[in-house]
CSV table of C-alpha atoms (C1' of nucleotides) in Angstrom, one decimal:
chain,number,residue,atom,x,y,z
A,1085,UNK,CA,-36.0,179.4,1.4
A,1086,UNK,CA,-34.2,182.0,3.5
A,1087,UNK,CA,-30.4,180.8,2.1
A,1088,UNK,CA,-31.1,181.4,-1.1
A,1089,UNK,CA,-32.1,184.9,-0.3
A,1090,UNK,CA,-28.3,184.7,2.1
A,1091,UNK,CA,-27.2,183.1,-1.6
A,1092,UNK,CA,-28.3,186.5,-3.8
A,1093,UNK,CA,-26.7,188.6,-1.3
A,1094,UNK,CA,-23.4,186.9,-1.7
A,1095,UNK,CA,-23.2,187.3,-5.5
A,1096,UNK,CA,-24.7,190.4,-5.4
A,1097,UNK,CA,-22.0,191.5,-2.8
A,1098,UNK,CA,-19.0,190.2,-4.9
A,1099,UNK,CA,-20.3,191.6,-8.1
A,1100,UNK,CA,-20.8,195.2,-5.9
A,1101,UNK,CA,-17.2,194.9,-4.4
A,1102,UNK,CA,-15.8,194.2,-7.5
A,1103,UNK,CA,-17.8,197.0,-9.5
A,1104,UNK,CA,-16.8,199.2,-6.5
A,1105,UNK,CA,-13.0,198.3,-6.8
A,1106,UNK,CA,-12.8,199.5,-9.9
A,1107,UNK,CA,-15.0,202.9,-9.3
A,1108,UNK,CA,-18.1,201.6,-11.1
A,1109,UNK,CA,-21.3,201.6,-9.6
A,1110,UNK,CA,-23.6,197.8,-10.1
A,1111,UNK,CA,-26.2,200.3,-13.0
A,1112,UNK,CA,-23.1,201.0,-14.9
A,1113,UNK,CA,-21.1,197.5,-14.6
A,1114,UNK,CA,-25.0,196.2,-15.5
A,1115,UNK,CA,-24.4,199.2,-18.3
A,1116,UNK,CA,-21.0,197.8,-19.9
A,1117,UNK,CA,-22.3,194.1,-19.7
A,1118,UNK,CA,-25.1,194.8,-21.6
A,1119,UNK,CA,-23.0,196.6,-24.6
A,1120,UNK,CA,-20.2,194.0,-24.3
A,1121,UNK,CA,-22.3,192.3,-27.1
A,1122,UNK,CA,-24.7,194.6,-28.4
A,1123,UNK,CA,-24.7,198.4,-29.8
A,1124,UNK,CA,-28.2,199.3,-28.1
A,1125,UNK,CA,-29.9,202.6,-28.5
A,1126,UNK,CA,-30.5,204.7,-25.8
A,1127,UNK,CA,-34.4,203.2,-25.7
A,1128,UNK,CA,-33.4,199.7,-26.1
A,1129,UNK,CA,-30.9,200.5,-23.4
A,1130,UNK,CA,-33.7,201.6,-21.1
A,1131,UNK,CA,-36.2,198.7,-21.9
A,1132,UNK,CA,-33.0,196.5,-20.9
A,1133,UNK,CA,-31.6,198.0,-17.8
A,1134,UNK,CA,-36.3,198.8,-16.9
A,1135,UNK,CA,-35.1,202.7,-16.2
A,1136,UNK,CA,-36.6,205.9,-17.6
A,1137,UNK,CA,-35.1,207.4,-21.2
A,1138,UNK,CA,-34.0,210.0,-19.2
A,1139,UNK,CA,-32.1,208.1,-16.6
A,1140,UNK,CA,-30.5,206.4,-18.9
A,1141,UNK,CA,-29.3,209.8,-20.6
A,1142,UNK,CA,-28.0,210.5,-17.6
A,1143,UNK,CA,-26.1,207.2,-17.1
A,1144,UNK,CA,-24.5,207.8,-20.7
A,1145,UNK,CA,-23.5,211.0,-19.8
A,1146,UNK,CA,-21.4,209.9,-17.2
A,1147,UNK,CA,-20.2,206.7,-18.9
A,1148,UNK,CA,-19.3,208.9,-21.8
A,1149,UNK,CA,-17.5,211.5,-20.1
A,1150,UNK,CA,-15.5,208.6,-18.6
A,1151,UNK,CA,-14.8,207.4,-22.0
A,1152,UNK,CA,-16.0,204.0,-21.4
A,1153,UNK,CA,-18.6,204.7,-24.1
A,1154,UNK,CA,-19.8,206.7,-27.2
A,1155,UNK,CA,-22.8,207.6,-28.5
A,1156,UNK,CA,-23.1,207.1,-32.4
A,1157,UNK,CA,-25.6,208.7,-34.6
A,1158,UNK,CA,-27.9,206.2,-36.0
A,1159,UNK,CA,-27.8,205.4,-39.9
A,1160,UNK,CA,-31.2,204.1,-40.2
A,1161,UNK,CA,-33.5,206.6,-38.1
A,1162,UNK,CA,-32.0,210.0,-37.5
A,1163,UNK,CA,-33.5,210.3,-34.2
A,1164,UNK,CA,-31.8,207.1,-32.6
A,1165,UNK,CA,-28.7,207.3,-30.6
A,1166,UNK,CA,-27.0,204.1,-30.7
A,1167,UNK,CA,-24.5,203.2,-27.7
A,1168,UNK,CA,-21.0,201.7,-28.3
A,1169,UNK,CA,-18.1,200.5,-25.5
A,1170,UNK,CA,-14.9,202.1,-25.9
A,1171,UNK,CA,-11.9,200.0,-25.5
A,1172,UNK,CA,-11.3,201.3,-22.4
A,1173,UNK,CA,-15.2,200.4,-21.4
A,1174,UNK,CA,-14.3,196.9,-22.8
A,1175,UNK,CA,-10.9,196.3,-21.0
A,1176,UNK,CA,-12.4,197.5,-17.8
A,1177,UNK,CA,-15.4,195.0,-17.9
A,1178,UNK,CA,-13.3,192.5,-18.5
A,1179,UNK,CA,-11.5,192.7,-15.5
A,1180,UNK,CA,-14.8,193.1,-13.1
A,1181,UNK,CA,-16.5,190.6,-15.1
A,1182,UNK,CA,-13.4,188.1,-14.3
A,1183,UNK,CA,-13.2,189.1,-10.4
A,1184,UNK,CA,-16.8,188.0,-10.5
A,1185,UNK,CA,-16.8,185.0,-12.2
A,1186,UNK,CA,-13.8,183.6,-10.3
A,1187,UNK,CA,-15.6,184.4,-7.1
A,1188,UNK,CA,-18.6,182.7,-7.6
A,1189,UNK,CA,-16.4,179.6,-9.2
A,1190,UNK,CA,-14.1,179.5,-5.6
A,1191,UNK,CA,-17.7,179.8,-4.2
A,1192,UNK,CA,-18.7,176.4,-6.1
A,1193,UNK,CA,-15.8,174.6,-5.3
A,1194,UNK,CA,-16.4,174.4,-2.0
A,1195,UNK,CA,-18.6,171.5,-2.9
A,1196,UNK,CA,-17.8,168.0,-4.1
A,1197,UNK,CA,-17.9,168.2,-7.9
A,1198,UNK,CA,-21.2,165.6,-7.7
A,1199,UNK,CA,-22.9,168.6,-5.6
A,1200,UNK,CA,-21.9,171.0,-7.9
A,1201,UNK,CA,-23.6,169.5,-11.1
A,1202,UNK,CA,-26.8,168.7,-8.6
A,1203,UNK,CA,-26.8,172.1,-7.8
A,1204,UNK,CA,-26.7,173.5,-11.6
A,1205,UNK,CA,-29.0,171.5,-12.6
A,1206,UNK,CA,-31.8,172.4,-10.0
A,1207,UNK,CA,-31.1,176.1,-10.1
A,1208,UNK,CA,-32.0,175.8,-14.1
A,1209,UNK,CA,-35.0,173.5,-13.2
A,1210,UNK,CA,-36.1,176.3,-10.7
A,1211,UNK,CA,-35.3,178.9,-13.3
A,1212,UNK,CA,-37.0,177.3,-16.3
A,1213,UNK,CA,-40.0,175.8,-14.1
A,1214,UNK,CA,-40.4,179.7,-12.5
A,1215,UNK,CA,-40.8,180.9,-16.2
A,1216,UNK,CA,-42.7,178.7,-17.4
A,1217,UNK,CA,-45.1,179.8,-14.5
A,1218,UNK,CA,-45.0,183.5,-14.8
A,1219,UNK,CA,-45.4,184.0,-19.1
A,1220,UNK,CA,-44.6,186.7,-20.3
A,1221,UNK,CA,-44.3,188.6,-16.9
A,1222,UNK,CA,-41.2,186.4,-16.2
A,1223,UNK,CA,-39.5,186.5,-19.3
A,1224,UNK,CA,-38.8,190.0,-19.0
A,1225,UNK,CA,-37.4,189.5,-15.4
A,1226,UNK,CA,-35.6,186.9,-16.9
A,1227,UNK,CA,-33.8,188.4,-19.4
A,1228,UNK,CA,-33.3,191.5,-17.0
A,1229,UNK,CA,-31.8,189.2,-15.3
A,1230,UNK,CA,-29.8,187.4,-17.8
A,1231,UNK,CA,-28.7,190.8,-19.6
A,1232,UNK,CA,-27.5,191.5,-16.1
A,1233,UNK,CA,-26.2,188.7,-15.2
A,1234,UNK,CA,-24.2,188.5,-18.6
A,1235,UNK,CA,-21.9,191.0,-16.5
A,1236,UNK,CA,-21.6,187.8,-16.0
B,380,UNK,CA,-22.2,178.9,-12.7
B,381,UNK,CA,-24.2,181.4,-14.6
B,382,UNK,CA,-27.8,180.1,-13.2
B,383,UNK,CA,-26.8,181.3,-9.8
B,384,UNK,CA,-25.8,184.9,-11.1
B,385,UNK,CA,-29.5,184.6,-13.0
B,386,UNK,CA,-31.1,182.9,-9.7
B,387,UNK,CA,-29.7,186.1,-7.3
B,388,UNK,CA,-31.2,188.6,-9.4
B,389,UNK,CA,-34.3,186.9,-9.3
B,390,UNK,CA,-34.7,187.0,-5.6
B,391,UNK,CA,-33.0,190.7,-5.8
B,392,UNK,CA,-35.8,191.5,-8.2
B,393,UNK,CA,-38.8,189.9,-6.6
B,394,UNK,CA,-37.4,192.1,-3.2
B,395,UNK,CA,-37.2,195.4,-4.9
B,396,UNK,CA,-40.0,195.0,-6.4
B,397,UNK,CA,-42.2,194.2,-3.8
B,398,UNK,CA,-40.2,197.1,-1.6
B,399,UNK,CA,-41.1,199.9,-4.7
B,400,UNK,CA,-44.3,198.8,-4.0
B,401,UNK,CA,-44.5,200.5,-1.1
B,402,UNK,CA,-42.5,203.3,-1.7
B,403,UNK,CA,-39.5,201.7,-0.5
B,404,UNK,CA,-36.1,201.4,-1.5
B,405,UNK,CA,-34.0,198.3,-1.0
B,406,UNK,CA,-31.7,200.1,1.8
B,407,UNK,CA,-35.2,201.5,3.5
B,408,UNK,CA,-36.6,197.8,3.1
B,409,UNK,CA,-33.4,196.1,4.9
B,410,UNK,CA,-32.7,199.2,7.3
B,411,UNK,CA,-36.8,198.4,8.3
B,412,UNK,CA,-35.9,194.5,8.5
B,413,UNK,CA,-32.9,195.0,10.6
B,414,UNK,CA,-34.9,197.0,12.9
B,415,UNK,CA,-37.2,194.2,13.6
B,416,UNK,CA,-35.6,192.1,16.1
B,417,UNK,CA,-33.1,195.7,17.4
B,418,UNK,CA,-33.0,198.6,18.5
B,419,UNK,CA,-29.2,199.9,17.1
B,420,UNK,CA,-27.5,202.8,17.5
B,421,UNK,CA,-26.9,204.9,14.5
B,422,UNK,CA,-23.3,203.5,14.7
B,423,UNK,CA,-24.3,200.1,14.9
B,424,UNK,CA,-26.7,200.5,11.8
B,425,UNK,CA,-24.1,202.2,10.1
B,426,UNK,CA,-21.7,199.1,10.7
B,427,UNK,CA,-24.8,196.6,9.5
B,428,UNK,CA,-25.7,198.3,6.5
B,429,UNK,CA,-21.9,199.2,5.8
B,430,UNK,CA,-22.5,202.9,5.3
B,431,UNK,CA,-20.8,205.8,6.2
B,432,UNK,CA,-22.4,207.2,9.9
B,433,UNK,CA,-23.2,210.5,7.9
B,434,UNK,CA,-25.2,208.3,5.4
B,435,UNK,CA,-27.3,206.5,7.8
B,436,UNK,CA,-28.2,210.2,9.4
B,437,UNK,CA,-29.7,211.2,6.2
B,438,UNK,CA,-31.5,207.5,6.5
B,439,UNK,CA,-33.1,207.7,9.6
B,440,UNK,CA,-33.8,211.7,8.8
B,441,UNK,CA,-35.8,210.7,6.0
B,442,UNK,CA,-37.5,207.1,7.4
B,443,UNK,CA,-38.7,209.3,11.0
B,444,UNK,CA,-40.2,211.9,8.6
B,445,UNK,CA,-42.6,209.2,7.1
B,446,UNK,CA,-43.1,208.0,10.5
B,447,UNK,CA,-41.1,204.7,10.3
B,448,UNK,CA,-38.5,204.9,12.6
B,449,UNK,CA,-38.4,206.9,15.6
B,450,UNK,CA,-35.0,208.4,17.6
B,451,UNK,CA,-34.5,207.9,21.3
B,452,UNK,CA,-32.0,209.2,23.2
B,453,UNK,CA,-30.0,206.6,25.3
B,454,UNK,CA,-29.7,206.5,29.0
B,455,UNK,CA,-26.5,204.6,28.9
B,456,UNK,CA,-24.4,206.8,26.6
B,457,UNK,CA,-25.9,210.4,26.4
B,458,UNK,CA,-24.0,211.2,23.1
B,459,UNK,CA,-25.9,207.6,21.8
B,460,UNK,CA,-29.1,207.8,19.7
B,461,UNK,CA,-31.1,204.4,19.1
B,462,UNK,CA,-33.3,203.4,16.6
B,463,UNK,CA,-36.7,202.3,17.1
B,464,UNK,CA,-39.4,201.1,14.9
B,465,UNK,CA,-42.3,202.4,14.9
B,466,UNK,CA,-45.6,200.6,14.5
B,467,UNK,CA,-46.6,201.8,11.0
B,468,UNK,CA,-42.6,201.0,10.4
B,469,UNK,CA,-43.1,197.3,11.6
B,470,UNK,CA,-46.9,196.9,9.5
B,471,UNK,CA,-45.2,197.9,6.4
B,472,UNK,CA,-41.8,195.7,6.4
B,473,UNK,CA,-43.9,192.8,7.8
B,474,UNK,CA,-46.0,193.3,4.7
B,475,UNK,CA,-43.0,193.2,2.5
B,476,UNK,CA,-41.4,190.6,3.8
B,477,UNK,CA,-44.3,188.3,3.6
B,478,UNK,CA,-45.2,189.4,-0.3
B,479,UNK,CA,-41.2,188.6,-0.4
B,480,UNK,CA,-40.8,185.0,1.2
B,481,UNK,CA,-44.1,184.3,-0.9
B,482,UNK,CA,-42.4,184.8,-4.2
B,483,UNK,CA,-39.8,182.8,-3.0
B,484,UNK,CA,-42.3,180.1,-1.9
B,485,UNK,CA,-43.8,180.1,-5.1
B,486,UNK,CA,-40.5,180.0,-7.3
B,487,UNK,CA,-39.5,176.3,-5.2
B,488,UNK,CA,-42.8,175.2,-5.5
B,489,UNK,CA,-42.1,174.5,-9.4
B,490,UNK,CA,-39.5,172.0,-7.9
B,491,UNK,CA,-40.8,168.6,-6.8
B,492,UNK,CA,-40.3,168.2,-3.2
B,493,UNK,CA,-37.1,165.8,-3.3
B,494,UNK,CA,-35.3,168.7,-5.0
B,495,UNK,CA,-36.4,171.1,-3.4
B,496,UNK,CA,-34.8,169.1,-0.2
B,497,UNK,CA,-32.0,168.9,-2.3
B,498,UNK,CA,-31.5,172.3,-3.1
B,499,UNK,CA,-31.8,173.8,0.6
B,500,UNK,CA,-29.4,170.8,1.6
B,501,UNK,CA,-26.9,171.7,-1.0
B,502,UNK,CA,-27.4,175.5,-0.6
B,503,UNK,CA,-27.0,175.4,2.9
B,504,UNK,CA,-23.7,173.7,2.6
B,505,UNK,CA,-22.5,176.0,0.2
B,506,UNK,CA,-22.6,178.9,2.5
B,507,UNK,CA,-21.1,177.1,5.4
B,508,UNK,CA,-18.0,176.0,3.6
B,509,UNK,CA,-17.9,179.1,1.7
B,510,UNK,CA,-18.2,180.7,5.2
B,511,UNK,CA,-15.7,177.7,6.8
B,512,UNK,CA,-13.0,179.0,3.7
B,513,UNK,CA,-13.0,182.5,3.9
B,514,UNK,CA,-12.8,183.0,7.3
B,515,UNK,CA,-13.4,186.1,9.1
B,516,UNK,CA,-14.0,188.4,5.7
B,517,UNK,CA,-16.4,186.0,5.3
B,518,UNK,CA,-19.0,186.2,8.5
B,519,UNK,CA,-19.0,189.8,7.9
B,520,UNK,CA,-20.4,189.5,4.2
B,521,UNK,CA,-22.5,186.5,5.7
B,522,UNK,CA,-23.4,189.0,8.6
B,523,UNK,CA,-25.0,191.5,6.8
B,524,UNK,CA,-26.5,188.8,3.7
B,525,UNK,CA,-28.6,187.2,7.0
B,526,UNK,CA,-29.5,190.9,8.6
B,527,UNK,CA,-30.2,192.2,5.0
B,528,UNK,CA,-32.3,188.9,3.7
B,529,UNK,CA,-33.7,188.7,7.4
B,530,UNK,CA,-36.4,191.1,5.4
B,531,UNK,CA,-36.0,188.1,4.6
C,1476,DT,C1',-49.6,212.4,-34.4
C,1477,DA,C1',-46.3,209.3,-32.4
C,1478,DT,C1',-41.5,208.3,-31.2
C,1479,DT,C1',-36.5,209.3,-29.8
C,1480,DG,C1',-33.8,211.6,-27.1
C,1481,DT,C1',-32.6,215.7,-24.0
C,1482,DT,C1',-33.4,219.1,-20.5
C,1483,DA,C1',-35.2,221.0,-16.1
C,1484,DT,C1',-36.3,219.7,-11.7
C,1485,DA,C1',-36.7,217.2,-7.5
C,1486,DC,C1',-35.7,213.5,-4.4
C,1487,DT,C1',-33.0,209.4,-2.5
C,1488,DC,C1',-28.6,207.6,-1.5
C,1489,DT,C1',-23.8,207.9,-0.7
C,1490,DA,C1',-19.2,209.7,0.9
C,1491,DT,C1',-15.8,213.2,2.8
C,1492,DA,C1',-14.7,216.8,5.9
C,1493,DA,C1',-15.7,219.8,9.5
C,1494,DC,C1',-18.3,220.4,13.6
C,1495,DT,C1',-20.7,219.7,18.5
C,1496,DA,C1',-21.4,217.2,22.5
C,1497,DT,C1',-20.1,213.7,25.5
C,1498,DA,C1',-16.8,210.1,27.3
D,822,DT,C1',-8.0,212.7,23.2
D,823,DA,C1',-11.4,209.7,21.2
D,824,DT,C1',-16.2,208.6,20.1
D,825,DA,C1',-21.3,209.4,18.6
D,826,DG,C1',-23.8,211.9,15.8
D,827,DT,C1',-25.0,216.0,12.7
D,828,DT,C1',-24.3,219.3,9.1
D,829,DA,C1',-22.5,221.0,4.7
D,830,DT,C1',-21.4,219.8,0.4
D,831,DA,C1',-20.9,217.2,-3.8
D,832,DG,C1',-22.0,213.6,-6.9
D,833,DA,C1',-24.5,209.3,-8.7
D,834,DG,C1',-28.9,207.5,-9.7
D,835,DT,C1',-33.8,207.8,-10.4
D,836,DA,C1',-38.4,209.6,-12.1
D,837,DT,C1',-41.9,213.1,-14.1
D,838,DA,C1',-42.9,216.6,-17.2
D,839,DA,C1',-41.9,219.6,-20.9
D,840,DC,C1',-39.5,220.1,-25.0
D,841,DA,C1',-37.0,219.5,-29.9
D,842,DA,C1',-36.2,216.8,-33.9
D,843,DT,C1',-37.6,213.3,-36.7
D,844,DA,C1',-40.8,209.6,-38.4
DNA sequence: TATTGTTATACTCTATAACTATA
DNA sequence: TATAGTTATAGAGTATAACAATA
């Protein structure tokens, strides 16, 4: 009920503090998680992250001028624009993504490990059961959320 | 682990959706729920939504001009301004909220009661020994995750 | 004709620095 | 002198609409 919206706002916060720390904002650490795995075109990239083509033009702009990522010309349709992280884009995801993960792990070890596994295996319950309610509708939230959450 | 990350940007989701909705934005949506129980300063609201004093000016500029939030000057400190909600402010986060705590509601009600118990229970304690560990860091991030999810 | 991406434009959100008024 | 708030300015992030190049 209400702590689980208390819950989102604590990984949500550590994921922000961390992005922040190292001068990224949560659309462009989202940004780098999503390409950590995947060479995306710019309208993949904007189904993914559910923005506008042209915001995410804008988004690459910045990101590229940064050097954390290059835009490739696409072999297969001339129009395309595909996205690629730089090493420096990698490297620096690596370390937020880290930060993060270690957070939310201190976070779980505040319970006894028995809890722990109880509470992993009734978040995926929730998880599965809520899209298995929704369809299609959820899936897309899902993955959003997964794609997002694969920062991680 | 990972389900939690997924779980947050669920209920992050379901809130920002519901505040687009109504033409809000996620700080307007928790400035509006913050303002439901108070009546802040602009330096208090600052120090709730952990913005820059200058920041929450251009806030409350933009809330009073939709005729959300109205200023008043205060009789105890004359360089003070508080922040009221006004009644089409407190309709439209109460509308919110309740499209909010229903998505909620709906996404435990794929759990069986038992684990639903379960889960609250093992939230719950979660937080507080999160909270119990961190210390003082701590209550502020837990400070603002209540005032912000007390959208809710 | 339809799709991919960019550009032009406008608005929200945020911070820093300089300022005014009050304490 | 210190604090409360605003203003000026700059930059990120977002969307809509118009456009170019390609399919």
């Amino acid at each position: 009920m209400d702590g689980l919206a208390q819950l989102s706002f604590l990984v949500q916060n550590s994921l922000a503090r961390h992005a922040t720390e190292h001068s990224l904002s949560l659309v462009q650490t989202r940004l780098l998680g999503i390409l950590r795995d995947r060479e995306p075109t710019m309208n993949e990239l904007a189904r993914l992250l559910e923005l506008d083509k042209s915001s995410v033009t804008g988004l690459i702009d910045r990101a590229e001028r940064r050097g954390l990522v290059e835009r490739i010309a696409s072999l297969a349709d001339r129009r395309a624009v595909l996205v690629r992280l730089t090493d420096e884009g990698r490297s620096l995801v690596a370390q937020v993504s880290t930060l993060f993960e270690l957070d939310v792990s201190r976070m779980l070890e505040c319970l006894p490990v028995s809890d722990r596994d109880a509470l992993s295996r009734l978040v995926s319950r929730a998880l599965v059961a809520h899209a298995a309610n929704r369809g299609v509708d959820l899936f897309a939230t899902i993955d959003s959320a997964r794609t997002a959450g694969s920062v991680r």
